[in-house]
Structure formats: C-alpha cells, structure tokens
Short mmCIF file of C-alpha atoms and ligand atoms in Angstrom, two decimals:
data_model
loop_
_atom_site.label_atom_id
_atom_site.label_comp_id
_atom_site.label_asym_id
_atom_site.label_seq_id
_atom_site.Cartn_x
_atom_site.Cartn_y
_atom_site.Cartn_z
CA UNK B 195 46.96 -52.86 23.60
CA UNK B 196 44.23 -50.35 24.79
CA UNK B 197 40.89 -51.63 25.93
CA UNK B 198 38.23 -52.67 24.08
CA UNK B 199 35.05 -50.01 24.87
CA UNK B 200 31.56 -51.15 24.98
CA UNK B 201 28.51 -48.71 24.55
CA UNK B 202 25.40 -49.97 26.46
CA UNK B 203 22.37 -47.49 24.80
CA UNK B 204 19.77 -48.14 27.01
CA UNK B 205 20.47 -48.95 30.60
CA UNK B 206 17.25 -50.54 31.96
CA UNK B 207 16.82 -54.33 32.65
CA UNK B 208 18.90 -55.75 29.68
CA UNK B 209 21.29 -52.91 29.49
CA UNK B 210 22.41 -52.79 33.10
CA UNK B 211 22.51 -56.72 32.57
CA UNK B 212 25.03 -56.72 29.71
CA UNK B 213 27.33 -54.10 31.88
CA UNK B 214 27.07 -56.63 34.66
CA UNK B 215 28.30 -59.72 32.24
CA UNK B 216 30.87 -57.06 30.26
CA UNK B 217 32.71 -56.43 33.56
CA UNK B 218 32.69 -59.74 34.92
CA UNK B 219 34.27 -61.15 31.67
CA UNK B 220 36.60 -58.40 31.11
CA UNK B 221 35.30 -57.51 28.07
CA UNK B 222 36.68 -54.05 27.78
CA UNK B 223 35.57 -50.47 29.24
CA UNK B 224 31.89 -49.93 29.64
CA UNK B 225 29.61 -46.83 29.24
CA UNK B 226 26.08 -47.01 29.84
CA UNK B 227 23.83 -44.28 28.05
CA UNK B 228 20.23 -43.20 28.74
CA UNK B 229 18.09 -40.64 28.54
CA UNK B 230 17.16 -41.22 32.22
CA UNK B 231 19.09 -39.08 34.20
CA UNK B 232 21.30 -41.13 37.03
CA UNK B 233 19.91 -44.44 35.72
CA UNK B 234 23.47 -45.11 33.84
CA UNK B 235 25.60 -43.16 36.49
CA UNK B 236 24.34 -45.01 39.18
CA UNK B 237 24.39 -48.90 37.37
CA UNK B 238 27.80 -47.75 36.44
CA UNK B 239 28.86 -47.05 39.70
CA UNK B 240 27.35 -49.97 41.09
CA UNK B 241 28.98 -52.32 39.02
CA UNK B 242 32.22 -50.86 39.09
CA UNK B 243 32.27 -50.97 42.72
CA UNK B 244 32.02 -54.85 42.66
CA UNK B 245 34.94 -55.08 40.27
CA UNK B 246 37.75 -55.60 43.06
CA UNK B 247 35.91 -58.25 44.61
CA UNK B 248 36.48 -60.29 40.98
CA UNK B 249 39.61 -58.72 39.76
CA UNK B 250 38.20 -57.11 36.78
CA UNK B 251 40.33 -53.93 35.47
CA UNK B 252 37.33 -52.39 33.70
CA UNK B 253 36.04 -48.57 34.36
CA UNK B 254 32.66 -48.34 33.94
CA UNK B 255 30.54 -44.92 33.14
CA UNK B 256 27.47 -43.72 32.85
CA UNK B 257 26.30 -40.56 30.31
CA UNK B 258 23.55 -39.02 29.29
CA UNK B 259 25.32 -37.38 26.30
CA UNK B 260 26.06 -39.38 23.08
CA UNK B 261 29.45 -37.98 23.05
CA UNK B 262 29.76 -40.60 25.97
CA UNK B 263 29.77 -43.51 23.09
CA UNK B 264 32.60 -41.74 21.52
CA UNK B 265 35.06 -44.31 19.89
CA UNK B 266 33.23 -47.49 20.88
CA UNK B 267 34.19 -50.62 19.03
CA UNK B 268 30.61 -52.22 19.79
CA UNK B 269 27.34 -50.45 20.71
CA UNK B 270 24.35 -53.00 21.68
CA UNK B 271 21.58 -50.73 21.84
CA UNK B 272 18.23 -51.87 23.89
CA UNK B 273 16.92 -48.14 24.07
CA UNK B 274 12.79 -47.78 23.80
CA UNK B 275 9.99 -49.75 25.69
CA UNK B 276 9.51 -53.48 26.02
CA UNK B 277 6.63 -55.54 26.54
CA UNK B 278 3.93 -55.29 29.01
CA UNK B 279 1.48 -58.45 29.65
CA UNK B 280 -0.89 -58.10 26.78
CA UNK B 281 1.69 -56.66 24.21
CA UNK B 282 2.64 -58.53 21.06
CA UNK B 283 6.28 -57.04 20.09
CA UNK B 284 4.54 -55.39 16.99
CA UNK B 285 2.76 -53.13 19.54
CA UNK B 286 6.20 -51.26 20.57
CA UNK B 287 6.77 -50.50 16.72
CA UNK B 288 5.74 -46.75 17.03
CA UNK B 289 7.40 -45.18 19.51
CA UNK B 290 10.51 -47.47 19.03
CA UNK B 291 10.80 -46.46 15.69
CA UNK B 292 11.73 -42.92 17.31
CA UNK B 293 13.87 -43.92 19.65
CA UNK B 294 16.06 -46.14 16.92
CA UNK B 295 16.12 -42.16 14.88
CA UNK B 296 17.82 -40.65 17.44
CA UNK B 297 20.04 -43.87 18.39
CA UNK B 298 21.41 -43.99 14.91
CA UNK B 299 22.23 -40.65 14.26
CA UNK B 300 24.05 -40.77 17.78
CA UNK B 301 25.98 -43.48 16.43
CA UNK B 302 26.61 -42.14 13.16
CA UNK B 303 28.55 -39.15 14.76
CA UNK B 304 29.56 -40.84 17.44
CA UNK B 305 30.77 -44.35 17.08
CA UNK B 306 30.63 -44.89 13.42
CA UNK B 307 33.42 -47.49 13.20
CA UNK B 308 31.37 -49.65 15.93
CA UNK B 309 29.53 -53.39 15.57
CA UNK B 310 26.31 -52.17 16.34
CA UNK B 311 24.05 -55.42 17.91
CA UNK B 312 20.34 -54.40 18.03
CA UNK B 313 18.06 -55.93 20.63
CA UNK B 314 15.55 -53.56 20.55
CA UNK B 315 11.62 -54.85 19.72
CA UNK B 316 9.99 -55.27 17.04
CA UNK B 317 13.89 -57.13 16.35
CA UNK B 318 13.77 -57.44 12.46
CA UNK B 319 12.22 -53.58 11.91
CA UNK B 320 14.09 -52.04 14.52
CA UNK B 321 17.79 -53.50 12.82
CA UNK B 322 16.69 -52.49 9.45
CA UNK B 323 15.80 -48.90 10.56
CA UNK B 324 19.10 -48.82 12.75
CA UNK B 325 21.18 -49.56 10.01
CA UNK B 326 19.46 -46.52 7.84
CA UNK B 327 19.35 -43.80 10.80
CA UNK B 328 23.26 -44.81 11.59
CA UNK B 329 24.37 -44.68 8.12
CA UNK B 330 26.79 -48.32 8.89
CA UNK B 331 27.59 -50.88 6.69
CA UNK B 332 24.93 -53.84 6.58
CA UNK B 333 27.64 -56.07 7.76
CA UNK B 334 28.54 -54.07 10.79
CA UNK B 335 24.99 -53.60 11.76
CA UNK B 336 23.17 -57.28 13.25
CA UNK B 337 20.20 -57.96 14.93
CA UNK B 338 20.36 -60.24 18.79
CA UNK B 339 17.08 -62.72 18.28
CA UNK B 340 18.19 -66.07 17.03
CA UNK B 341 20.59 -66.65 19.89
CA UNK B 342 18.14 -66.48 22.60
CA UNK B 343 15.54 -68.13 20.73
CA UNK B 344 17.97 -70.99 20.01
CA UNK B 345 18.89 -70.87 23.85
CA UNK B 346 14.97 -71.01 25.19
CA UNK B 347 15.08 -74.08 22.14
CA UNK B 348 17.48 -75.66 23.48
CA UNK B 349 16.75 -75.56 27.25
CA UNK B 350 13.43 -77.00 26.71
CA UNK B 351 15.23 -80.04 24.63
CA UNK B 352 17.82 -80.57 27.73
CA UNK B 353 15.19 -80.15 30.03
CA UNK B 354 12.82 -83.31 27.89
CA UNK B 355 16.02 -85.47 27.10
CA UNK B 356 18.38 -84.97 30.20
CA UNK B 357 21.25 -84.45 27.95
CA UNK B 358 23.64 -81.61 29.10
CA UNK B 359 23.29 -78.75 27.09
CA UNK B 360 26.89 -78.31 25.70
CA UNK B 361 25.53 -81.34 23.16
CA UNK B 362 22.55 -79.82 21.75
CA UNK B 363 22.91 -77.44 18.83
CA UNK B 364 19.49 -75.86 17.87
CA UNK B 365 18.60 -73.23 15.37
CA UNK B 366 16.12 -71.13 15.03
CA UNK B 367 15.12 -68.84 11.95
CA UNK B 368 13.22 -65.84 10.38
CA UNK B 369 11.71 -62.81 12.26
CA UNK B 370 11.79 -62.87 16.07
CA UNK B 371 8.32 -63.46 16.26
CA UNK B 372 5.29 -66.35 16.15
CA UNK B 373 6.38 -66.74 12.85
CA UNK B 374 9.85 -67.53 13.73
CA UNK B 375 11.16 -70.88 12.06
CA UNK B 376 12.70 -73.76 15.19
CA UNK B 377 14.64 -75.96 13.06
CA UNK B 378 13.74 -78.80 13.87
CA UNK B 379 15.75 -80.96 11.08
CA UNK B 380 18.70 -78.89 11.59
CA UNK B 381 18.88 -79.15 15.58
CA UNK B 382 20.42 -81.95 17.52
CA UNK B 383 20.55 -83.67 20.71
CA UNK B 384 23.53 -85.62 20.96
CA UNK B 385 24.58 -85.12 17.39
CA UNK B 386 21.16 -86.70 16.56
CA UNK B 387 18.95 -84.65 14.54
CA UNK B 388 15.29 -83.90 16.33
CA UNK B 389 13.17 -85.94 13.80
CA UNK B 390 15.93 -89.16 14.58
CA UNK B 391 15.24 -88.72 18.48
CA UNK B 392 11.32 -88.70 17.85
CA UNK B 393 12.40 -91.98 15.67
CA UNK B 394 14.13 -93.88 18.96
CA UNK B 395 11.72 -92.96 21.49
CA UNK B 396 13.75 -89.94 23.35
CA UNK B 397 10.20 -87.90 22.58
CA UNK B 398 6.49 -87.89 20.87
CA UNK B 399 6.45 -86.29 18.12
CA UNK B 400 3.58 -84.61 20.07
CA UNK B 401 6.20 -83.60 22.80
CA UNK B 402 8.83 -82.24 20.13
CA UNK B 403 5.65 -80.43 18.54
CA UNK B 404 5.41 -79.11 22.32
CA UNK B 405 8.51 -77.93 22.50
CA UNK B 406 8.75 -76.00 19.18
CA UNK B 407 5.21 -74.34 20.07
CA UNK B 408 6.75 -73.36 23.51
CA UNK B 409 10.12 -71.80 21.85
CA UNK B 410 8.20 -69.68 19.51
CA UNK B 411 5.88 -68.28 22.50
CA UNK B 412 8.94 -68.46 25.09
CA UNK B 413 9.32 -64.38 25.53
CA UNK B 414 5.58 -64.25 26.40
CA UNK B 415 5.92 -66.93 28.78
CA UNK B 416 8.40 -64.83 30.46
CA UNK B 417 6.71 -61.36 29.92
CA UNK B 418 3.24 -63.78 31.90
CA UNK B 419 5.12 -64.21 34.44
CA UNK B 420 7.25 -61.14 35.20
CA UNK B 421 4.56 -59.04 34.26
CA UNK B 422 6.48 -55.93 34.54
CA UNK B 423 8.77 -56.30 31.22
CA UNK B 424 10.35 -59.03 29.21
CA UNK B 425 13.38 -61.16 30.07
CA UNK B 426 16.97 -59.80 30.91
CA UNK B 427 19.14 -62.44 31.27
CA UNK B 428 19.18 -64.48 28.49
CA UNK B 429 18.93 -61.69 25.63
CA UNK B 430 21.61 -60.15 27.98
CA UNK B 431 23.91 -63.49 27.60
CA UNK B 432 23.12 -64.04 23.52
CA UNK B 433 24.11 -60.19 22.78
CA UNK B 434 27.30 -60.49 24.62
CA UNK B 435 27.96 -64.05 22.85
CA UNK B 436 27.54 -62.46 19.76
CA UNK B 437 30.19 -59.00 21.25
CA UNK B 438 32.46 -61.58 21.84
CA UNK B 439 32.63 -63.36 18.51
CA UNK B 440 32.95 -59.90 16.85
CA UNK B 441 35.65 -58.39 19.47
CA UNK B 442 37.80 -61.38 19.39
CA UNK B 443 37.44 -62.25 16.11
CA UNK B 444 35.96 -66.28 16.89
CA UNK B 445 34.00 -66.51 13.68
CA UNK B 446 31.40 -68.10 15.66
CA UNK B 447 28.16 -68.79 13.08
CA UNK B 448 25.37 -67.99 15.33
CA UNK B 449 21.34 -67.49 14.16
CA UNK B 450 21.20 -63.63 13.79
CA UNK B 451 19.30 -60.83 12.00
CA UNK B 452 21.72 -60.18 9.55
CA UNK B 453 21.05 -58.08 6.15
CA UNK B 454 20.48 -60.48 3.28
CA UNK B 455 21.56 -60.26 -0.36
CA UNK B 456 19.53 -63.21 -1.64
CA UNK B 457 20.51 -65.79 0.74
CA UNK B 458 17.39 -67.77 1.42
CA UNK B 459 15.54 -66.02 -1.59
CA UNK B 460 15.89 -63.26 0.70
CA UNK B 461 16.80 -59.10 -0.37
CA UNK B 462 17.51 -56.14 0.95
CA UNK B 463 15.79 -57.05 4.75
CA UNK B 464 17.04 -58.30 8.04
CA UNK B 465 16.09 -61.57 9.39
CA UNK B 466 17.19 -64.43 11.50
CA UNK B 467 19.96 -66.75 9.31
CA UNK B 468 23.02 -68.30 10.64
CA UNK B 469 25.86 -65.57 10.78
CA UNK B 470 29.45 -65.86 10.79
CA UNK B 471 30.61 -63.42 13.22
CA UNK B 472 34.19 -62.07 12.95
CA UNK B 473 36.69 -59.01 13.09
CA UNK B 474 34.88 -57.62 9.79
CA UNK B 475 30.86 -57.93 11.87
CA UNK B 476 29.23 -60.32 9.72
CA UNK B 477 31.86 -61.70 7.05
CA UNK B 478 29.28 -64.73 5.85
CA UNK B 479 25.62 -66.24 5.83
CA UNK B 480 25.33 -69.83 5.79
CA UNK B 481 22.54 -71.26 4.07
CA UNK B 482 21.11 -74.27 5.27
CA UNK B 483 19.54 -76.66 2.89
CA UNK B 484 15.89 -76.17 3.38
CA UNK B 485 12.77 -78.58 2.13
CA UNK B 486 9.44 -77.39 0.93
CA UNK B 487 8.35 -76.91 4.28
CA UNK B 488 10.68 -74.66 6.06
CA UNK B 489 10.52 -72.96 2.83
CA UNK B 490 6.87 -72.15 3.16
CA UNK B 491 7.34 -71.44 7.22
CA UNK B 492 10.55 -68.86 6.31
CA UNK B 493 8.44 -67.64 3.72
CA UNK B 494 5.93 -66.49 6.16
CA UNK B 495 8.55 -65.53 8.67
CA UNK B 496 9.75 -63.17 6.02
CA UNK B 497 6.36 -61.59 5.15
CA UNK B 498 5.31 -60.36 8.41
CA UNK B 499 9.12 -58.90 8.97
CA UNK B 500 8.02 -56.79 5.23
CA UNK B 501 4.78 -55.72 7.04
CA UNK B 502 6.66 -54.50 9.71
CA UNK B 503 8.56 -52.92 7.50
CA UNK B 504 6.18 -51.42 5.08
CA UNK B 505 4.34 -49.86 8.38
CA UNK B 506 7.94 -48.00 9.67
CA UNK B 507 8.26 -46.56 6.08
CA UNK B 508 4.05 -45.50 6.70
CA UNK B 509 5.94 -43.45 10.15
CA UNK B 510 8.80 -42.07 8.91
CA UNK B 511 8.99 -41.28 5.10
CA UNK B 512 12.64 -41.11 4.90
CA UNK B 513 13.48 -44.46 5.37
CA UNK B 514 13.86 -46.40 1.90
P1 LIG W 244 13.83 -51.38 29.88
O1 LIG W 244 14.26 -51.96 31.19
O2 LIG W 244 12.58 -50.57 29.86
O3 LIG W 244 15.05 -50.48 29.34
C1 LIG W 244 14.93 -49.66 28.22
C2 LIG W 244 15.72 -48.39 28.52
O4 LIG W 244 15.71 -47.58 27.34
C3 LIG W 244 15.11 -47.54 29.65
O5 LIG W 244 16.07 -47.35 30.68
C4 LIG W 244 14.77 -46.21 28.96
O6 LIG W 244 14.99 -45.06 29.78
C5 LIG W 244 15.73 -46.23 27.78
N1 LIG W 244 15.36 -45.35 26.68
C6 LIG W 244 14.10 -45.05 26.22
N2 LIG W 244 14.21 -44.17 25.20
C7 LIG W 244 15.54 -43.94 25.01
C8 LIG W 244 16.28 -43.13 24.10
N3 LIG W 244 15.67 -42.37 23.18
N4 LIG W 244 17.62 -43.12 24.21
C9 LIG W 244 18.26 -43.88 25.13
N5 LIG W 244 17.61 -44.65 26.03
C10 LIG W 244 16.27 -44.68 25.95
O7 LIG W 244 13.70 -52.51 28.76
P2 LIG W 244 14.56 -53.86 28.61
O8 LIG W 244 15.99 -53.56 28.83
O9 LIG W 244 13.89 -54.94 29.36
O10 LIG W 244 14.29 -54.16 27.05
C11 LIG W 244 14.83 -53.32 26.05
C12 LIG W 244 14.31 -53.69 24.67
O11 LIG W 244 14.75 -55.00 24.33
C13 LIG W 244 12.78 -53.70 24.52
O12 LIG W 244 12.42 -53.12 23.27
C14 LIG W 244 12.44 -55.19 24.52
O13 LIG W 244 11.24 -55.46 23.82
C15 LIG W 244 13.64 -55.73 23.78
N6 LIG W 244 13.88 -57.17 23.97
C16 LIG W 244 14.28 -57.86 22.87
C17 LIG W 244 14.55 -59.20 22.97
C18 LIG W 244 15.00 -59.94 21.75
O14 LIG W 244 15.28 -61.11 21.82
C19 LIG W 244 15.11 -59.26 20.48
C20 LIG W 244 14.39 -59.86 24.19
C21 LIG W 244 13.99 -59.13 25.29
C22 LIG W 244 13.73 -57.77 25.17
#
C-alpha cells in the first residue's frame, strides 16, 4: 500500500511542529508549504535528517508551489498570523481571511479529495471560509479547537485532583473563544462527573469555577508568556489526533468545529460539537443532552462565531 501524504500549509511554529510529530509516528510522507521561501525546505530537511536515528521511512519536502500538495489525503493548514500579546483571536480576522482565499483555491486544484483540518485563528470563521474558498464537502472540511481546549481542560483537572490523565474525559464546546462552553457536567475525573467531585470534596466549587475560567483564557496564558506567538505543541498534538482518526479510520468522537445541520439548534455554521472522525472526515455529530444553562452559554458561543461571520462576508462579498 502506498503512503499516506500529509500537506503541512503553513510551516511556522505549529506547522514545522506537526511535521516533527508526522515523521516520528510514521504517519505518511510529509510536504511542508509556505510562502516563505526556504522556511519549508529547510524544516523539511531538518526533520528528515533525524529520521534514521528513529527508524521512520518517511520523505519529507518542502515547496513553495501548491502543486507541492498535489494528491494529499489530509492538508492541516495553519497559514496566516497568530497572536501577539495584546491580540484577541478576532484581531487576526482580516488579513487571515486572505490568506484562507488563496489556501482554498490551492486546495481545490490541488488536493481536492483531502481531509482538510483548519487551525488557523479566528478557528470557527476561518473553517467556514475554508470550506467555501476550497469548494470540499462540509464533512471533509473540520476545524482543530475543541481538542486542545479539552487537553488545557483536562491538564488543569489532573493537575487539582492528582489523577493520571488517561481517566479524565473533558469536553469543551462552541467557538474557540471566551465564549467557548467547558462542560463541566459532561467531563469526568475518574468516571465521576465534575459537579459529583465538587460533591465529595476532590475540589471547591470555587476551584472547579477556577479551572473552567483558566481553560477558556488558557491560549492567552500561553501567548503572556511566550510573548512572541501562541502555543505549538499542543494544537500541534490535537490536529494530528484528529489526522489520525481520519487516516486510519478510528472513529474517534473528539470536540471539533464541524459544519452543523441543526444539531444543537445549530445551521449552516461551524462550531465546536463532538465529532465522529472516520474514513468518510466527519461521518456523525453527537449531541449531548444539554440543560437550560449550557443552552444559554452555547447560545452565546454561537452568536459571536455569526459575528465573526457576518464581518468575513463585510471583507469578501463572495462568500455566502
Ligand atoms: P506562525 O509560526 O507565524 O506560522 C504561520 C506561517 O504561515 C508562517 O510561516 C507564514 O509564513 C505562513 N503564511 C502566511 N501567509 C501564508 C500564505 N498565504 N500561504 C502559506 N503560508 C502562509 O504561526 P503558528 O504556527 O504559531 O500559528 C498558526 C495559526 O494557528 C495562527 O493563526 C494561530 O492563531 C493559530 N492557532 C490556532 C490554535 C487553535 O487552537 C485553533 C492554537 C494556536 C494557534
């Protein structure tokens, strides 16, 4: 069977991260593509050279052509600008808009039978406009936010209880953004749901209120104290989770920005839900059961994706 290929678009912090994690697992061949000339030649060549020293029979390539992507199964595209100390991920809608234009029609003549997994800022927008500029079907076209959210989430809870983290299961929902939706009835320690650990003294409900505040504001945290971008690692990590799942058809339901056809009250947008992830991209949403308040929060969470939404049809009247 021939390799799997993997298009990297973008190959600065996160996109030379992903190569690293694609070679080291295997995944398939690589090709990193950016506009910066040398930028994906020389990760390329870096990381290939350290594939002896862990067995991996990958080539890795850099271009800065689109017919470089030619044939990929998946693309994960981080092309554009991140944050800067000061930034809210609304600020980068602009000139990311742009960049996601000339992404998707690369794709579309390119790599149009690929899983395309956005992780490009503002997250909810910049999948929705992807999806139009490449021309793919909505279920081969998913958004990387709910992973890593529900990974900072979840950290935070191991760190507080001391359990390991291969027994917590958290969610989080909605836009990648302050108005993104921790679960907290949904997510459990120990098979114990969050409100049941508050119950038998694991946490204050003051702590757990901690916690969720923290996840939501976790990506500034990081962008604080970097203070040159935003975190590479674990969006890096959640994308290629999410690669796998499609490539190797695990069916994994992770939280993703997946396009919704009235699931949660929700249509015709991408936003955070839990997404089965298989050899068809997204084959199924899973809709959690949720009470009057995560209604109202997801409600909220939904509304300032629209806004962000409404502005990129304000930039570039084509998009519907
Ligand atoms: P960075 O290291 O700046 O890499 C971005 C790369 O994109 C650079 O190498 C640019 O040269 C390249 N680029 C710019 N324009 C184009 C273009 N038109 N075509 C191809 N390449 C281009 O940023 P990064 O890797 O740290 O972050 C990338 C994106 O991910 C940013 O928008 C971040 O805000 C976003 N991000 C999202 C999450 C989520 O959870 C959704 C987390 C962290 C970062």
């Amino acid at each position: 069977m021939a390799r799997k290929k993997i298009a990297l678009i973008g190959s600065g912090m996160i996109g030379g991260t992903l190569a690293h994690i694609a070679a080291r697992e295997e995944l398939g061949d690589v090709v990193l593509f950016d506009i910066a000339e040398g930028l994906p030649q020389g990760k390329g060549l870096d990381i290939a050279e350290s594939t002896p020293v862990y067995n991996s029979s990958v080539d890795l390539k850099g271009a800065n052509d689109y017919e470089g992507i030619a044939g990929a199964d998946v693309c994960i595209v981080t092309a554009g600008v991140p944050r800067k100390p000061g930034m809210s991920r609304d600020d980068l809608l602009g000139i990311n808009l742009k960049v996601m234009k000339a992404v998707g029609e690369g794709i579309k003549t390119h790599a149009p039978n690929a899983f395309v997994i956005c992780i490009t800022n503002p997250l909810d927008a910049m999948v929705w406009a992807l999806q139009q500029f490449s021309g793919l079907p909505h279920n081969k076209v998913v958004g990387m936010a709910g992973v890593l959210d529900s990974s900072r989430f979840a950290y935070f809870l191991s760190e507080k209880t001391g359990v390991s983290v291969a027994d917590i299961h958290a969610w989080t929902l909605g836009g990648h953004g302050d108005t993104m939706v921790p679960m907290v009835r949904h997510s459990t320690v120990g098979g114990l749901p969050l409100p049941q650990l508050v119950a038998q003294g694991w946490m204050t409900q003051e702590e757990l209120d901690g916690i969720v505040d923290r996840t939501r504001k976790g990506g500034g945290e990081i962008v604080a104290l970097l203070k040159t971008g935003s975190a590479y690692y674990a969006p890096a990590e959640s994308a290629i989770s999410m690669a796998k799942s499609y490539l190797k058809d695990q069916k994994r339901v992770v939280p993703a920005a997946a396009y919704c056809k009235g699931q949660f009250g929700v249509d015709g947008i991408y936003v955070g839900v839990p997404a089965l992830i298989g050899a068809d991209g997204v084959e199924k949403i899973v809709e959690f059961d949720l009470n009057d308040d995560e209604k109202g929060m997801f409600q909220n969470s939904v509304d300032a994706v629209n806004g962000l939404i409404d502005a990129c049809k304000g930039i570039d009247g084509s998009l519907k």
